[in-house]
Short mmCIF file of C-alpha atoms and ligand atoms in Angstrom, two decimals:
data_model
loop_
_atom_site.label_atom_id
_atom_site.label_comp_id
_atom_site.label_asym_id
_atom_site.label_seq_id
_atom_site.Cartn_x
_atom_site.Cartn_y
_atom_site.Cartn_z
CA UNK V 439 -19.59 -0.74 10.23
CA UNK V 440 -18.14 -1.19 6.74
CA UNK V 441 -14.92 0.56 5.75
CA UNK V 442 -17.00 3.02 3.69
CA UNK V 443 -19.11 3.85 6.77
CA UNK V 444 -16.04 4.28 8.96
CA UNK V 445 -14.49 6.61 6.35
CA UNK V 446 -17.68 8.67 6.26
CA UNK V 447 -17.83 8.78 10.05
CA UNK V 448 -14.25 10.12 10.27
CA UNK V 449 -15.01 12.73 7.59
CA UNK V 450 -18.16 13.80 9.47
CA UNK V 451 -16.19 14.14 12.72
CA UNK V 452 -13.51 16.25 10.99
CA UNK V 453 -16.25 18.48 9.52
CA UNK V 454 -17.80 18.91 12.98
CA UNK V 455 -14.45 19.80 14.53
CA UNK V 456 -13.83 22.36 11.75
CA UNK V 457 -17.23 23.89 12.42
CA UNK V 458 -16.75 23.90 16.19
CA UNK V 459 -13.42 25.73 15.85
CA UNK V 460 -14.85 28.12 13.23
CA UNK V 461 -12.58 26.85 10.49
CA UNK V 462 -13.63 26.61 6.88
CA UNK V 463 -14.96 23.29 5.62
CA UNK V 464 -12.22 21.18 4.10
CA UNK V 465 -9.37 23.12 5.74
CA UNK V 466 -8.28 19.94 7.58
CA UNK V 467 -7.42 17.26 5.03
CA UNK V 468 -7.86 13.58 5.86
CA UNK V 469 -4.77 11.44 5.24
CA UNK V 470 -5.98 7.82 5.37
CA UNK V 471 -3.16 5.74 6.86
CA UNK V 472 -3.14 2.41 5.03
CA UNK V 473 0.05 0.87 6.48
CA UNK V 474 -0.12 -2.94 6.93
CA UNK V 475 -3.25 -3.12 4.74
CA UNK V 476 -3.15 -4.67 1.29
CA UNK V 477 -4.09 -3.14 -2.02
CA UNK V 478 -7.40 -5.00 -1.96
CA UNK V 479 -8.25 -3.42 1.41
CA UNK V 480 -7.36 0.03 0.07
CA UNK V 481 -9.30 -0.12 -3.24
CA UNK V 482 -12.77 0.25 -1.60
CA UNK V 483 -11.56 3.37 0.21
CA UNK V 484 -10.33 4.84 -3.10
CA UNK V 485 -13.64 3.85 -4.70
CA UNK V 486 -15.44 5.74 -1.89
CA UNK V 487 -13.65 8.90 -3.00
CA UNK V 488 -10.61 9.07 -0.69
CA UNK V 489 -7.51 10.31 -2.53
CA UNK V 490 -4.91 11.16 0.15
CA UNK V 491 -3.13 8.25 1.84
CA UNK V 492 -0.26 7.79 4.30
CA UNK V 493 2.27 4.98 4.62
CA UNK V 494 5.11 4.58 7.10
CA UNK V 495 7.44 2.26 5.17
CA UNK V 496 9.03 2.89 1.78
CA UNK V 497 9.47 -0.78 0.92
CA UNK V 498 5.93 -1.78 1.86
CA UNK V 499 4.58 1.16 -0.16
CA UNK V 500 6.52 0.05 -3.23
CA UNK V 501 4.69 -3.27 -3.14
CA UNK V 502 1.23 -1.73 -3.49
CA UNK V 503 1.16 1.95 -4.47
CA UNK V 504 2.66 1.93 -7.99
CA UNK V 505 -0.32 -0.25 -9.08
CA UNK V 506 -2.89 1.72 -7.07
CA UNK V 507 -1.53 5.00 -8.42
CA UNK V 508 -1.68 3.74 -11.99
CA UNK V 509 -5.34 2.81 -11.48
CA UNK V 510 -6.33 6.26 -10.15
CA UNK V 511 -4.59 9.36 -11.43
CA UNK V 512 -5.04 11.83 -8.58
CA UNK V 513 -3.76 9.90 -5.56
CA UNK V 514 -1.59 11.91 -3.13
CA UNK V 515 0.73 9.66 -1.13
CA UNK V 516 2.37 10.82 2.11
CA UNK V 517 5.40 9.20 3.76
CA UNK V 518 4.79 9.44 7.52
CA UNK V 519 7.43 7.01 8.82
CA UNK V 520 11.19 7.40 9.41
CA UNK V 521 13.31 7.67 6.28
CA UNK V 522 16.84 6.26 5.86
CA UNK V 523 19.07 8.07 3.37
CA UNK V 524 19.59 4.88 1.34
CA UNK V 525 15.83 4.96 0.67
CA UNK V 526 15.75 8.63 -0.38
CA UNK V 527 15.71 7.82 -4.11
CA UNK V 528 12.76 5.43 -3.74
CA UNK V 529 10.91 7.88 -1.51
CA UNK V 530 11.33 10.76 -3.98
CA UNK V 531 10.13 8.52 -6.77
CA UNK V 532 6.95 7.29 -5.05
CA UNK V 533 5.76 9.89 -2.54
CA UNK V 534 4.05 13.22 -3.16
CA UNK V 535 4.63 14.47 0.39
CA UNK V 536 7.49 13.41 2.69
CA UNK V 537 6.51 14.36 6.24
CA UNK V 538 9.50 13.01 8.14
CA UNK V 539 12.53 15.15 7.26
CA UNK V 540 14.36 15.40 10.59
CA UNK V 541 18.13 15.64 10.08
CA UNK V 542 20.66 17.19 7.79
CA UNK V 543 21.81 13.90 6.28
CA UNK V 544 18.33 13.01 5.05
CA UNK V 545 17.63 16.56 3.89
CA UNK V 546 20.82 16.48 1.80
CA UNK V 547 19.98 13.07 0.34
CA UNK V 548 16.49 14.30 -0.60
CA UNK V 549 17.84 17.51 -2.16
CA UNK V 550 20.25 15.48 -4.29
CA UNK V 551 17.59 12.99 -5.40
CA UNK V 552 15.04 15.69 -6.19
CA UNK V 553 17.57 17.35 -8.47
CA UNK V 554 18.54 14.06 -10.10
CA UNK V 555 14.96 12.93 -10.71
CA UNK V 556 13.54 16.37 -11.46
CA UNK V 557 10.77 15.68 -8.93
CA UNK V 558 9.65 17.95 -6.10
CA UNK V 559 7.67 16.14 -3.42
CA UNK V 560 6.42 18.50 -0.74
CA UNK V 561 8.51 18.30 2.43
CA UNK V 562 7.53 18.57 6.09
CA UNK V 563 9.88 18.51 9.09
CA UNK V 564 9.06 16.06 11.88
CA UNK V 565 9.34 17.55 15.37
CA UNK V 566 9.80 15.37 18.46
CA UNK V 567 7.59 17.57 20.64
CA UNK V 568 7.82 15.20 23.61
CA UNK V 569 11.63 14.80 23.33
CA UNK V 570 11.14 11.04 23.42
CA UNK V 571 14.47 9.25 22.87
CA UNK V 572 12.92 6.38 20.88
CA UNK V 573 11.02 8.71 18.56
CA UNK V 574 12.22 10.35 15.35
CA UNK V 575 12.04 14.09 14.87
CA UNK V 576 14.06 17.19 15.56
CA UNK V 577 13.96 18.86 18.99
CA UNK V 578 11.53 21.80 19.22
CA UNK V 579 14.26 24.31 19.99
CA UNK V 580 16.30 23.23 16.96
CA UNK V 581 13.39 23.36 14.53
CA UNK V 582 13.76 26.96 13.31
CA UNK V 583 17.50 26.58 12.59
CA UNK V 584 16.91 23.28 10.82
CA UNK V 585 14.17 24.74 8.61
CA UNK V 586 16.50 27.64 7.74
CA UNK V 587 19.31 25.22 6.88
CA UNK V 588 16.99 23.22 4.61
CA UNK V 589 15.80 26.36 2.88
CA UNK V 590 18.98 28.38 2.58
CA UNK V 591 21.81 25.86 2.39
CA UNK V 592 19.96 23.08 0.57
CA UNK V 593 17.37 25.05 -1.42
CA UNK V 594 14.50 22.91 -0.15
CA UNK V 595 11.07 24.39 0.24
CA UNK V 596 9.74 23.23 3.61
CA UNK V 597 5.96 23.48 3.65
CA UNK V 598 4.94 21.90 6.92
CA UNK V 599 5.68 20.46 10.35
CA UNK V 600 4.55 17.09 11.66
CA UNK V 601 4.45 15.58 15.16
CA UNK V 602 3.42 12.43 17.01
CA UNK V 603 2.75 13.35 20.67
CA UNK V 604 3.72 10.88 23.43
CA UNK V 605 1.06 8.17 23.63
CA UNK V 606 0.41 8.68 27.35
CA UNK V 607 0.07 12.46 27.41
CA UNK V 608 -2.66 14.97 26.71
CA UNK V 609 -1.93 15.84 23.05
CA UNK V 610 -3.24 19.44 23.21
CA UNK V 611 -0.02 21.10 24.45
CA UNK V 612 2.00 19.21 21.80
CA UNK V 613 -0.33 20.37 19.04
CA UNK V 614 -0.14 23.93 20.37
CA UNK V 615 3.67 23.78 20.42
CA UNK V 616 3.79 22.53 16.81
CA UNK V 617 1.44 25.33 15.71
CA UNK V 618 3.64 27.93 17.45
CA UNK V 619 6.81 26.54 15.84
CA UNK V 620 5.14 26.58 12.42
CA UNK V 621 4.29 30.22 12.86
CA UNK V 622 7.86 31.04 13.92
CA UNK V 623 9.26 29.20 10.89
CA UNK V 624 6.78 30.62 8.40
CA UNK V 625 5.45 27.18 7.59
CA UNK V 626 1.78 26.71 6.62
CA UNK V 627 1.04 23.02 6.91
CA UNK V 628 0.52 21.23 10.21
CA UNK V 629 0.27 17.42 10.15
CA UNK V 630 -1.02 16.29 13.53
CA UNK V 631 -3.72 14.08 15.00
CA UNK V 632 -4.37 10.33 14.67
CA UNK V 633 -7.40 8.08 15.30
CA UNK V 634 -7.50 8.86 19.02
CA UNK V 635 -7.08 12.62 18.88
CA UNK V 636 -7.76 14.02 15.40
CA UNK V 637 -10.65 16.24 16.49
CA UNK V 638 -8.41 17.88 19.10
CA UNK V 639 -5.74 18.36 16.41
CA UNK V 640 -8.26 20.11 14.14
CA UNK V 641 -9.13 22.46 16.99
CA UNK V 642 -5.42 23.30 17.37
CA UNK V 643 -5.08 24.08 13.66
CA UNK V 644 -4.11 20.82 11.93
CA UNK V 645 -4.18 21.22 8.14
CA UNK V 646 -4.02 17.44 7.84
CA UNK V 647 -4.82 14.55 10.18
CA UNK V 648 -3.38 11.05 9.78
CA UNK V 649 -6.08 8.50 10.56
CA UNK V 650 -5.51 4.76 10.21
CA UNK V 651 -7.34 2.35 12.50
CA UNK V 652 -10.55 4.42 12.73
CA UNK V 653 -10.95 3.82 8.99
CA UNK V 654 -9.23 0.51 8.20
CA UNK V 655 -9.76 -1.25 11.53
CA UNK V 656 -7.16 -2.43 14.02
CA UNK V 657 -3.77 -3.61 12.76
C1 PLP Z 747 0.16 4.57 12.10
C2 PLP Z 747 0.32 6.03 12.12
C3 PLP Z 747 -0.80 6.88 12.17
C4 PLP Z 747 -2.23 6.37 12.26
O1 PLP Z 747 -2.46 5.85 13.51
P1 PLP Z 747 -3.95 5.40 13.97
O2 PLP Z 747 -3.91 5.47 15.43
O3 PLP Z 747 -4.15 4.03 13.42
O4 PLP Z 747 -4.90 6.38 13.38
C5 PLP Z 747 -0.57 8.24 12.15
N1 PLP Z 747 0.67 8.76 12.09
C6 PLP Z 747 1.77 7.98 12.03
C7 PLP Z 747 3.11 8.60 11.96
C8 PLP Z 747 1.63 6.59 12.04
O5 PLP Z 747 2.74 5.82 11.99
#
């Protein structure tokens, strides 16, 4: 299959999962994860109509997205990888959505940079639903307090939660936990689901799914 056909196939599968779970068409947005792929691999996907993309590294994104964004005005770029506070300025400058806010230090750095640059990327909090030591994200039971701190002490508007379930577990319970936490925190966006499990994520209420290899091929 060509990259255009794979993109269409993923979109069709999202549409079917929306229908199956009685959700409105388009309520689960596709974030095409283009990490490790070059601008020339991404251009055909933009030409096929895709506008929302995800990257996991600030530096790598800086090497391709300023050009791609200048070629197409309505690109929405999501940061889905861990963020260091020394990269907060670059992240605020380039990304439209930062999905990986997970500790006070980074939240403070983002708040400062957003004020300085007069830019307001949308912010999601990453939750480590599987409590995996090697994985970024705040613990589930600390999520509500952290969202309150971001909102009240730092004046940040937190719009969503994001998770990456453990690779070797059934993702359903992790998606359900994230949806429950979002409800408790009064947060509307749920970023969950990847190439292997995005249909399940849609059934559990994902408002966006992050799909890489099913579109771009293996990395
Ligand atoms: C790479 C990545 C994805 C996409 O993974 P695929 O399995 O290729 O779809 C999604 N989310 C995050 C956080 C990633 O780093």
